[in-house]
mmCIF file of C-alpha atoms in Angstrom:
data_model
loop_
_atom_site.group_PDB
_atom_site.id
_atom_site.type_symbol
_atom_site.label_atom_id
_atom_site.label_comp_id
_atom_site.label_asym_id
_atom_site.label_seq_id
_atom_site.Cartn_x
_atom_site.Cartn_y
_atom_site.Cartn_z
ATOM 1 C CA UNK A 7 38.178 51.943 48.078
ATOM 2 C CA UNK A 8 35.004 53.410 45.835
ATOM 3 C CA UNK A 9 34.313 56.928 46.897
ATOM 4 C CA UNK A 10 31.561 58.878 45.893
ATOM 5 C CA UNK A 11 30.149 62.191 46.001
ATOM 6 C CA UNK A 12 27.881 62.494 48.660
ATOM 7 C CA UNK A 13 24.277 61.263 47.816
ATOM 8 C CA UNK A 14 22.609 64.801 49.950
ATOM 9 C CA UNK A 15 24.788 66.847 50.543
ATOM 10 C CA UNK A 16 22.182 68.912 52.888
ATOM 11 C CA UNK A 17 21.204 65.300 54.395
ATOM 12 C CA UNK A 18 22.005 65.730 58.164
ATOM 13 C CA UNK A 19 23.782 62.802 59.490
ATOM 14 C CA UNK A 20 21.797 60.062 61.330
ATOM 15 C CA UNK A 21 18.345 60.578 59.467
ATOM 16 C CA UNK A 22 16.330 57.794 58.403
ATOM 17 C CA UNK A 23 16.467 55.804 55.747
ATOM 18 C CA UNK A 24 20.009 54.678 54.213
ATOM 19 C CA UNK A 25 22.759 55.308 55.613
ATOM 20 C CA UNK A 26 24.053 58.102 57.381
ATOM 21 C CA UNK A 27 26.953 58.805 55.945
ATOM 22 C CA UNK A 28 25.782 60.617 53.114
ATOM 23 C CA UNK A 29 26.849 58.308 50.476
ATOM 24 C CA UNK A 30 25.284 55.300 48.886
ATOM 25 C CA UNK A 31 25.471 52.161 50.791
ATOM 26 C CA UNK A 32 28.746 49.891 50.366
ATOM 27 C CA UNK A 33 27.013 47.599 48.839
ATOM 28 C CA UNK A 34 26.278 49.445 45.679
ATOM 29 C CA UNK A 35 28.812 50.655 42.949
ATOM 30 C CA UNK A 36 26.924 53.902 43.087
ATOM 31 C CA UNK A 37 23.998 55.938 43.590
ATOM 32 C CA UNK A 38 22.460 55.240 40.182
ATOM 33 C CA UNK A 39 22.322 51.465 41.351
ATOM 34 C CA UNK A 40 21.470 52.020 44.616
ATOM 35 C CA UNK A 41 17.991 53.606 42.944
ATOM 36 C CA UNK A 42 17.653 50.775 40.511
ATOM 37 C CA UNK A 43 18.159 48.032 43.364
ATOM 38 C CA UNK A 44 15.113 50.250 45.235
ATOM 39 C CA UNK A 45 12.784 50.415 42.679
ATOM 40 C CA UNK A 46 13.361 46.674 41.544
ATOM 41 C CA UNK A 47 12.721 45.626 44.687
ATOM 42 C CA UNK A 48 9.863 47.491 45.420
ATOM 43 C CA UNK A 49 8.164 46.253 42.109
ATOM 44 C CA UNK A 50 8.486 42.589 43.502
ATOM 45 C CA UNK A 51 6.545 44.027 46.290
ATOM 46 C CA UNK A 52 4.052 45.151 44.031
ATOM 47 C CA UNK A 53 3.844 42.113 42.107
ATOM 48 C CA UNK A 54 3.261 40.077 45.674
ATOM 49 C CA UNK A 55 0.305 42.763 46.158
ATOM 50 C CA UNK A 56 -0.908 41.958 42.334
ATOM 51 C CA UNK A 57 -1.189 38.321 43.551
ATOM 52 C CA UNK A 58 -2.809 39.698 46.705
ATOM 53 C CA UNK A 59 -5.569 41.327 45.102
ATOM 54 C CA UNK A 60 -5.445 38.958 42.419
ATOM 55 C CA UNK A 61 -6.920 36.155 44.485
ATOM 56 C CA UNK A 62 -9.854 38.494 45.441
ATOM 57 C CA UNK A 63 -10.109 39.231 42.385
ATOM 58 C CA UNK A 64 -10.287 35.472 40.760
ATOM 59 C CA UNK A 65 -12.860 34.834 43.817
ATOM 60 C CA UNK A 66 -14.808 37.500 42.388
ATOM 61 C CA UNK A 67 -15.050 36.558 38.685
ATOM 62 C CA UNK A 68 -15.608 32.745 39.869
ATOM 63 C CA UNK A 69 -18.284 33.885 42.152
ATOM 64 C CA UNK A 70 -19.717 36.218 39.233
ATOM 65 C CA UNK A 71 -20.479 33.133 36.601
ATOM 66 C CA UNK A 72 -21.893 30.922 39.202
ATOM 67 C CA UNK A 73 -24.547 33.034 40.445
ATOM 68 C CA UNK A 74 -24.839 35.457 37.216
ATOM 69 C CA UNK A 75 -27.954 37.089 38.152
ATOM 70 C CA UNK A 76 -27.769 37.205 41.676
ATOM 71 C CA UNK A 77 -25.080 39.221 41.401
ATOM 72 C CA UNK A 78 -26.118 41.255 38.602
ATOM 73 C CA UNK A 79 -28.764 42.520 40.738
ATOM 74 C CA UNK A 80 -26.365 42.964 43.779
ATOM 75 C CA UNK A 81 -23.876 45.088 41.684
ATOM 76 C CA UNK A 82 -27.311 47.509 40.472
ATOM 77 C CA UNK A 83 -27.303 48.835 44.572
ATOM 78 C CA UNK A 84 -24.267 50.143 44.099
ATOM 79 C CA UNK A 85 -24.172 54.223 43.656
ATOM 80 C CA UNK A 86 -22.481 54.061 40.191
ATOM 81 C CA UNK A 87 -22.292 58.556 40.439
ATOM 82 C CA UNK A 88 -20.579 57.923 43.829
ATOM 83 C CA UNK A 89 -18.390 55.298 42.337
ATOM 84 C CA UNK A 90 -17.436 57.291 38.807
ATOM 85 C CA UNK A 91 -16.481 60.516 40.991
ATOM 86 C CA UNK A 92 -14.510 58.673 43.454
ATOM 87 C CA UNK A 93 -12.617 57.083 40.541
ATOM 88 C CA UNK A 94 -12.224 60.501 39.518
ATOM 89 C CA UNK A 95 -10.811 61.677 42.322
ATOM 90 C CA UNK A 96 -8.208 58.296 42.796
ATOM 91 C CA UNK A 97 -6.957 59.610 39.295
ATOM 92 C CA UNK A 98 -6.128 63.234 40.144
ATOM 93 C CA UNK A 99 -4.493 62.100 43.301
ATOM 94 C CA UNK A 100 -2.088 60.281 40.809
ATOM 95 C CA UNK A 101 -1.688 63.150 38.950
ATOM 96 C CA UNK A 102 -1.031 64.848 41.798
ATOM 97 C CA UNK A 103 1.701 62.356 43.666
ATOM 98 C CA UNK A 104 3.331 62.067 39.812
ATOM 99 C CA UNK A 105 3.821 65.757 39.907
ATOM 100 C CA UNK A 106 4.958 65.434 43.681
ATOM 101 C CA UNK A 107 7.637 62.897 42.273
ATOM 102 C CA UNK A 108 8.645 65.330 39.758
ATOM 103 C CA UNK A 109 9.329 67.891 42.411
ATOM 104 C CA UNK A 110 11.251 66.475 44.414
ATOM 105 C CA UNK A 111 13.360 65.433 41.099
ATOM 106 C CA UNK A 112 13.940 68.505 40.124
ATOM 107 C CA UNK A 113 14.348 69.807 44.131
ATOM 108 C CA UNK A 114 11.371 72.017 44.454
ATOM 109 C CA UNK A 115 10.356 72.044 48.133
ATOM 110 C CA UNK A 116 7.743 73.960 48.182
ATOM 111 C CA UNK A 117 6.280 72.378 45.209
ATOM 112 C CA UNK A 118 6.850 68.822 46.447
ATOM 113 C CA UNK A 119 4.835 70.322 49.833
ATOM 114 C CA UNK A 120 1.998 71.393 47.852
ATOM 115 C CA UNK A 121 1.346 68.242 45.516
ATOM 116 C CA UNK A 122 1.835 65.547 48.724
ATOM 117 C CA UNK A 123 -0.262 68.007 50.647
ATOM 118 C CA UNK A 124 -2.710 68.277 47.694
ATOM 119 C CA UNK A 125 -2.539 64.090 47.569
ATOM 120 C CA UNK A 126 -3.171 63.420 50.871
ATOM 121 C CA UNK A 127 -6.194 65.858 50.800
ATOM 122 C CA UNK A 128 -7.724 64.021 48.025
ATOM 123 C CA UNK A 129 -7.239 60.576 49.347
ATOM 124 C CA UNK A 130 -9.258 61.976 52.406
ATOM 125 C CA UNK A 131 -12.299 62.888 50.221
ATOM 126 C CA UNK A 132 -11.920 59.221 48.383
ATOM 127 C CA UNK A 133 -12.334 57.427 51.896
ATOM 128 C CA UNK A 134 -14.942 59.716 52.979
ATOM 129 C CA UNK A 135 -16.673 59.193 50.147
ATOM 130 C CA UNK A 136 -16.416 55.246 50.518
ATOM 131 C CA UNK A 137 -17.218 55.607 54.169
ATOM 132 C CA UNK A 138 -20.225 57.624 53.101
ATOM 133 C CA UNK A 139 -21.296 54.134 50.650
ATOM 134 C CA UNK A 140 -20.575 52.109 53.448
ATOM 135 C CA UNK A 141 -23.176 53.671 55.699
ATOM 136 C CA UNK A 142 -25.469 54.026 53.311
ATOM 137 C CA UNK A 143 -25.076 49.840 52.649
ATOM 138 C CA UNK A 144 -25.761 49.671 56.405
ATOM 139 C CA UNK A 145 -28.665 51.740 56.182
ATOM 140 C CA UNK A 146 -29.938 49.641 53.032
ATOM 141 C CA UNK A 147 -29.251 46.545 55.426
ATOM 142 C CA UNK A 148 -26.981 45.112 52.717
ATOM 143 C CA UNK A 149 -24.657 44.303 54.880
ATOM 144 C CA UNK A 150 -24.163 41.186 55.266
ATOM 145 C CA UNK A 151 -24.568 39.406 58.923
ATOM 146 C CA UNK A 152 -26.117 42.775 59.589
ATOM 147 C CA UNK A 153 -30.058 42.578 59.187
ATOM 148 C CA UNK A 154 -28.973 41.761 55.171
ATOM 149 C CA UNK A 155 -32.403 41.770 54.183
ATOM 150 C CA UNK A 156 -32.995 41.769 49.987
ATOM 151 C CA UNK A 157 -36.256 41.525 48.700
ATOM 152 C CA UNK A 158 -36.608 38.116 45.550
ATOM 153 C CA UNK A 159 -34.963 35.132 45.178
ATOM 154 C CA UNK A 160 -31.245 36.216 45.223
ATOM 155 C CA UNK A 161 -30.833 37.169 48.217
ATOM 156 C CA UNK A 162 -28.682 34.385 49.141
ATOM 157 C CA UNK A 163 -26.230 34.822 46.919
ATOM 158 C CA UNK A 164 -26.435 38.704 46.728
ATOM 159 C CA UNK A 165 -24.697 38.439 49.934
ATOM 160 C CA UNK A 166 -21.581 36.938 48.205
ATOM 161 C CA UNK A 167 -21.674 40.079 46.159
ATOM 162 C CA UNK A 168 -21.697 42.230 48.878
ATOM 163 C CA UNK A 169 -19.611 39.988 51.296
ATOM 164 C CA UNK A 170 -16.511 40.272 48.461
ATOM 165 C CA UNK A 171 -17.572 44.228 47.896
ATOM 166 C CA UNK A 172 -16.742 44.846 51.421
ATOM 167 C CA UNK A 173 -13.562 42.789 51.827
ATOM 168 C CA UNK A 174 -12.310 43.984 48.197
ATOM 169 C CA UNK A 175 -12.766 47.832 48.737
ATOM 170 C CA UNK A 176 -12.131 47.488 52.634
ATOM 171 C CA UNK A 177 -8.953 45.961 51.995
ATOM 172 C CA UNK A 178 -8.577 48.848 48.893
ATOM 173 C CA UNK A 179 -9.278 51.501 51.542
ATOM 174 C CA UNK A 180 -6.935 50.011 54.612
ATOM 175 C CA UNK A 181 -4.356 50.280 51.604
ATOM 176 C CA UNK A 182 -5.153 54.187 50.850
ATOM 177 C CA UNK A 183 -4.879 54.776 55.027
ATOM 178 C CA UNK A 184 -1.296 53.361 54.584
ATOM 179 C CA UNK A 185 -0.431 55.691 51.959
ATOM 180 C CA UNK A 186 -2.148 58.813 53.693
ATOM 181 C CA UNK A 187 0.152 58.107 56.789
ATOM 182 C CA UNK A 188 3.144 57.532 54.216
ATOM 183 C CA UNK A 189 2.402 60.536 52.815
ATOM 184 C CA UNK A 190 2.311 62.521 55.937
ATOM 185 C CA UNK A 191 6.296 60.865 56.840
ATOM 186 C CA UNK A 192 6.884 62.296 53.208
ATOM 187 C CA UNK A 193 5.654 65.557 54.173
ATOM 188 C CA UNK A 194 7.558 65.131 57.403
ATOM 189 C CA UNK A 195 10.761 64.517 55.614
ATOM 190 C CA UNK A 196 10.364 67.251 53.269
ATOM 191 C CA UNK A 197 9.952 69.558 55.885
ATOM 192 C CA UNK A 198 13.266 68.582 57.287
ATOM 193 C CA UNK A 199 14.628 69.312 53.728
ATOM 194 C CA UNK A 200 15.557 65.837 53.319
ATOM 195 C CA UNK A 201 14.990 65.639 49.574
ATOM 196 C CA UNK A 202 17.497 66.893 46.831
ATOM 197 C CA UNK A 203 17.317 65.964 43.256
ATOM 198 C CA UNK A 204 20.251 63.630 43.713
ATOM 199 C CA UNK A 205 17.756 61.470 46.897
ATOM 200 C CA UNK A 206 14.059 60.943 47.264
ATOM 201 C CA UNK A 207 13.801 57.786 46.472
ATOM 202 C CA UNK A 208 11.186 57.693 49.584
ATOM 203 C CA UNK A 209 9.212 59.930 47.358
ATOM 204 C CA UNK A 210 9.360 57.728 44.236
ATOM 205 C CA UNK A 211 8.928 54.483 46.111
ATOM 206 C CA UNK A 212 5.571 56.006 48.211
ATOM 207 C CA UNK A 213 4.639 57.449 44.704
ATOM 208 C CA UNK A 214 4.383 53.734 42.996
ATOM 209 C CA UNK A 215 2.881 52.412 46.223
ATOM 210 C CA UNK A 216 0.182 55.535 45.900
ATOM 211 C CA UNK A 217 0.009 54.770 42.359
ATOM 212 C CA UNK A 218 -0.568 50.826 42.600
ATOM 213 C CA UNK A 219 -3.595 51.391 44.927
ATOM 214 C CA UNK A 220 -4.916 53.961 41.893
ATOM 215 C CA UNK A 221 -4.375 50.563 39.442
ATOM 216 C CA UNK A 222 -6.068 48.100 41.990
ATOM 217 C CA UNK A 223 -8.979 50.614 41.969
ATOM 218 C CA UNK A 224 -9.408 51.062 38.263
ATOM 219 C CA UNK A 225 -9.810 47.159 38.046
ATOM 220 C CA UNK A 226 -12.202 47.610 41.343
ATOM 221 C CA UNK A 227 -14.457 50.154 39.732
ATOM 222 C CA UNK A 228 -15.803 48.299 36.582
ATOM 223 C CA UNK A 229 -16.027 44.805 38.132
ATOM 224 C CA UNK A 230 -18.106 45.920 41.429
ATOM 225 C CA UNK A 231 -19.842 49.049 40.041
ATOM 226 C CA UNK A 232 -20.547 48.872 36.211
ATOM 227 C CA UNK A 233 -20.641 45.131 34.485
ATOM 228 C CA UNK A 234 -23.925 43.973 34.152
ATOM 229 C CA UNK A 235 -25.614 47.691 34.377
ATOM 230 C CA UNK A 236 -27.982 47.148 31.609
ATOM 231 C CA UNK A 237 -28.421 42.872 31.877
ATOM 232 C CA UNK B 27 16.669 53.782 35.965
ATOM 233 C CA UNK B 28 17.251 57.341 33.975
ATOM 234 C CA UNK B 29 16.163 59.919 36.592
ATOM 235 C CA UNK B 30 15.360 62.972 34.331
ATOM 236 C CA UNK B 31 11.964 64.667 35.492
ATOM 237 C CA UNK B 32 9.154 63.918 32.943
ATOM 238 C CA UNK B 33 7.252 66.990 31.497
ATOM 239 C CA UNK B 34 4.383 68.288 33.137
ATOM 240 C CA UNK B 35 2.807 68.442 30.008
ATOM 241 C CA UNK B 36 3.408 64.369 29.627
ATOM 242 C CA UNK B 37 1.362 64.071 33.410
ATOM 243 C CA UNK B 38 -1.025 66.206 32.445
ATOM 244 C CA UNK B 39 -1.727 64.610 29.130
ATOM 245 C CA UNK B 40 -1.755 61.091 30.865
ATOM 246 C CA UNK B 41 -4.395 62.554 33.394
ATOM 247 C CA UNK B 42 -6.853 63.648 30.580
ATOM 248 C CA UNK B 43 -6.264 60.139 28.747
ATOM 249 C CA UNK B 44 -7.307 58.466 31.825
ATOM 250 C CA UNK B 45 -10.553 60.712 32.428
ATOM 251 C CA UNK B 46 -11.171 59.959 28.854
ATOM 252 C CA UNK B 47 -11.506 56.966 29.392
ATOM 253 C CA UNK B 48 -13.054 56.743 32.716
ATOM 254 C CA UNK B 49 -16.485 58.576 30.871
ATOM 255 C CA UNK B 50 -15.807 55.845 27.852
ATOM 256 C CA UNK B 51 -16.288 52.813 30.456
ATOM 257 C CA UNK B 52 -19.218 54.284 32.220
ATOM 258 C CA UNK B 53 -20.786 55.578 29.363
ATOM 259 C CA UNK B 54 -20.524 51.694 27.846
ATOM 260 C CA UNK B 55 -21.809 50.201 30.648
ATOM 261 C CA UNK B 56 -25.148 52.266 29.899
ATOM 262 C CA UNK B 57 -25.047 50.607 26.420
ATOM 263 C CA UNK B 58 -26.751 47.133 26.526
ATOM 264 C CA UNK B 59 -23.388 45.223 24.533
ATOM 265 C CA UNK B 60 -24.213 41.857 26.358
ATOM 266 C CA UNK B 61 -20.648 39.446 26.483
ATOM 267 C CA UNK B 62 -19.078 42.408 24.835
ATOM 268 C CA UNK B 63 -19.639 45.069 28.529
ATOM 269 C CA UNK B 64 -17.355 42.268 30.429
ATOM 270 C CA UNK B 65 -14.784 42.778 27.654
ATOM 271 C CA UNK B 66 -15.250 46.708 27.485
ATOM 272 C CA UNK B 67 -14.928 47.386 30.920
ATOM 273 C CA UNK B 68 -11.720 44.724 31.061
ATOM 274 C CA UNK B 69 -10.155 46.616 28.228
ATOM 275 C CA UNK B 70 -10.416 49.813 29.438
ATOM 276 C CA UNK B 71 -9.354 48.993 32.739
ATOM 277 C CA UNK B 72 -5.953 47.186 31.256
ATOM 278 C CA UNK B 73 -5.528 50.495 28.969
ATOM 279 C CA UNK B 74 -5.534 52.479 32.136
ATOM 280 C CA UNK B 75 -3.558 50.683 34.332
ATOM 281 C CA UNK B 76 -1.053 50.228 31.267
ATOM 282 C CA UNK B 77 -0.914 54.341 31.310
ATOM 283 C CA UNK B 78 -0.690 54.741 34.800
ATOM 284 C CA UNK B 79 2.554 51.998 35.165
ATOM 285 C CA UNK B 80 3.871 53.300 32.059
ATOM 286 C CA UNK B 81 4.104 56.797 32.551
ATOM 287 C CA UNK B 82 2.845 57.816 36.500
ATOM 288 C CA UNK B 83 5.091 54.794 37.811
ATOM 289 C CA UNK B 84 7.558 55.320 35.072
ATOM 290 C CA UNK B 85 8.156 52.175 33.548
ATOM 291 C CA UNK B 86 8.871 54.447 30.322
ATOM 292 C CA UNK B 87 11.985 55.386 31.872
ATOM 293 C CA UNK B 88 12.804 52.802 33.911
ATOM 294 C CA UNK B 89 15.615 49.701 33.805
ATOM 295 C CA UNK B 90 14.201 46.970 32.138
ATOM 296 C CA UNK B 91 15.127 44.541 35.002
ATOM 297 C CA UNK B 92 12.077 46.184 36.733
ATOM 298 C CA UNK B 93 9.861 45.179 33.749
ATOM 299 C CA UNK B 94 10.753 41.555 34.324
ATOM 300 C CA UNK B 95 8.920 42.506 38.359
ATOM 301 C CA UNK B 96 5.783 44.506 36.518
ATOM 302 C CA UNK B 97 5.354 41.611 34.013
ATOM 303 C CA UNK B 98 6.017 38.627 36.348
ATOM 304 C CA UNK B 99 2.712 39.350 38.598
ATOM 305 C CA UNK B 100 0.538 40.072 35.790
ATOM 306 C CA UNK B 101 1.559 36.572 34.671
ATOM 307 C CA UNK B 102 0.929 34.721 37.505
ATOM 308 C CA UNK B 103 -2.194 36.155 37.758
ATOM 309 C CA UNK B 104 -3.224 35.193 34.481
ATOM 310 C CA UNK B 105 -2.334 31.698 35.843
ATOM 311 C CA UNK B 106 -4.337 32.056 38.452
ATOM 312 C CA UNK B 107 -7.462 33.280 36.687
ATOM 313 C CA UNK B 108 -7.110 30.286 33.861
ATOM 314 C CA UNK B 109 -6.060 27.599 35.902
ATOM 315 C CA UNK B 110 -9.658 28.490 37.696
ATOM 316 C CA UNK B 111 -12.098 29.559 34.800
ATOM 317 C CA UNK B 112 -10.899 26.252 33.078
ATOM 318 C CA UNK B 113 -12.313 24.535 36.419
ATOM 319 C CA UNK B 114 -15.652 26.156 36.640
ATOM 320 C CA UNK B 115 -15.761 25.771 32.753
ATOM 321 C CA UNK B 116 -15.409 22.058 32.572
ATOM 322 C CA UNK B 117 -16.888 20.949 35.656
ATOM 323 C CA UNK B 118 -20.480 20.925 34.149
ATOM 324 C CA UNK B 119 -19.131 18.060 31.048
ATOM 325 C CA UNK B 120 -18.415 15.630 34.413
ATOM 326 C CA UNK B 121 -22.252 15.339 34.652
#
């Protein structure tokens, strides 16, 4: 019989996830694999989420060289100042959850506290700023099936524009609200000191989730807000 | 999977690639390019992602089984995307 040292040594027994014995799972050879088998599979996750998005995505392009100036127009309502600082702020959350991984690597609580802390805060302002957009669309009743009212001869198909903005960055944002509360079990768990540098790999698998949402965005940002700006 | 901590120096570098290049794309979007804005903006976008999965999501350091997972969706959607555009291409030489 395999026996290893124990994967947390300060993990009290019975916590979630893995098991509670304090050792990798029989399955594995060892802790090293146990890791690798995590993030592999969580990757195939993410590629099921690239094909997700991707869909949207092709919708969007398909729907972009049919009506070409229809949705030219469309895309010009759009704040681009909101949309460049939210970007902005997507990217520093990153920053912020890679440095948050790091931590908890190298078994700095307090550290690991701060950055998820300083994530979740700036994943806040990046939906408040959305929901700000939002209302603003509502108020600019260019909403569609809400008193969508658009002024020339595209306003037909401007609502295709704005029917795919809201589903794309709606579903974007019901993505972020799953990381926030993610994050906040991640802060939960570090306050129970259930990191060590030897396991958190619920920190590194919320970090690529976290991170994946940044990459869906960056795609998100020049399609909706910034093609066609000067056509 | 090696599981040394990256630098902060690395992050931090990454970070001020990708603001780089999130005040390239918007200042190109002011520039009247025509064709070439789609293929600015797309570029850009594909260089940042590539940064973030390469050194935020640490594909740098990672097995390269998980590579096989990165690679296989971006595939599929590439796929996806032809398989379409060659529809809506085509379709007007039927009439």
């Amino acid at each position: 019989m395999h026996t290893a040292p124990p994967l947390n040594p300060r993990r009290k027994p019975g916590r979630w996830p893995l098991s509670d014995t304090g050792v990798h799972d029989h399955q594995f050879d060892d802790a090293l694999q146990q890791r690798d088998a995590t993030s592999l599979g969580f990757w195939i996750f993410l590629s099921t989420e690239v094909m997700f998005f991707g869909g949207l995505f092709a919708a969007y392009v398909l729907y972009r060289n049919a009506y070409t100036s229809a949705f030219a127009e469309a895309s010009r309502h759009l704040d681009i100042r909101w949309g460049t600082v939210n970007t902005g702020v997507l990217l520093l959350s990153s920053l912020c959850m890679a440095l948050a991984v790091q931590s908890a690597q190298l078994g700095k609580q307090l550290r690991l506290l701060a950055y998820l802390a300083a994530t979740f805060s700036l994943g806040c302002v990046f939906l408040a700023i959305k929901f700000m957009e939002y209302g603003e669309k509502f108020h600019e009743h260019l909403v569609p099936g809400f008193d969508f009212a658009l002024p020339g001869p595209n306003a037909t198909h401007a609502q295709l524009f704005f029917i795919l903005y809201f589903i794309m960055t709606g579903v974007h944002a019901l993505h972020m609200v799953v990381g926030l509360c993610l994050i906040l079990v991640l802060m939960g768990m570090a306050l129970a000191d259930s990191f060590s540098p030897e396991y958190h790999t619920p920190v590194e698998t919320i970090g690529l989730y976290w991170h994946f949402v940044d990459i869906v965005w960056v795609f998100l940002f020049p399609l909706l807000y910034l093609v066609d700006r000067t056509s | 999977m090696t599981h040394q901590a990256e630098s902060t120096g690395r992050y931090l570098a990454t970070f001020l690639m990708l603001m780089l290049l999130l005040v390239m794309t918007v200042a190109a979007s002011f520039i009247h390019l025509g064709a070439l804005n789609w293929v600015a903006a797309i570029t850009i976008a594909i260089l940042k992602a590539c940064l973030i999965a390469y050194y935020f999501m640490h594909l740098r350091t990672t097995a390269r089984l998980t590579w096989m997972a990165a690679v296989a969706g971006c595939v599929m959607l590439i796929i996806l995307a032809s398989l379409i555009l060659a529809d809506s291409w085509t379709r007007p030489w039927l009439s």
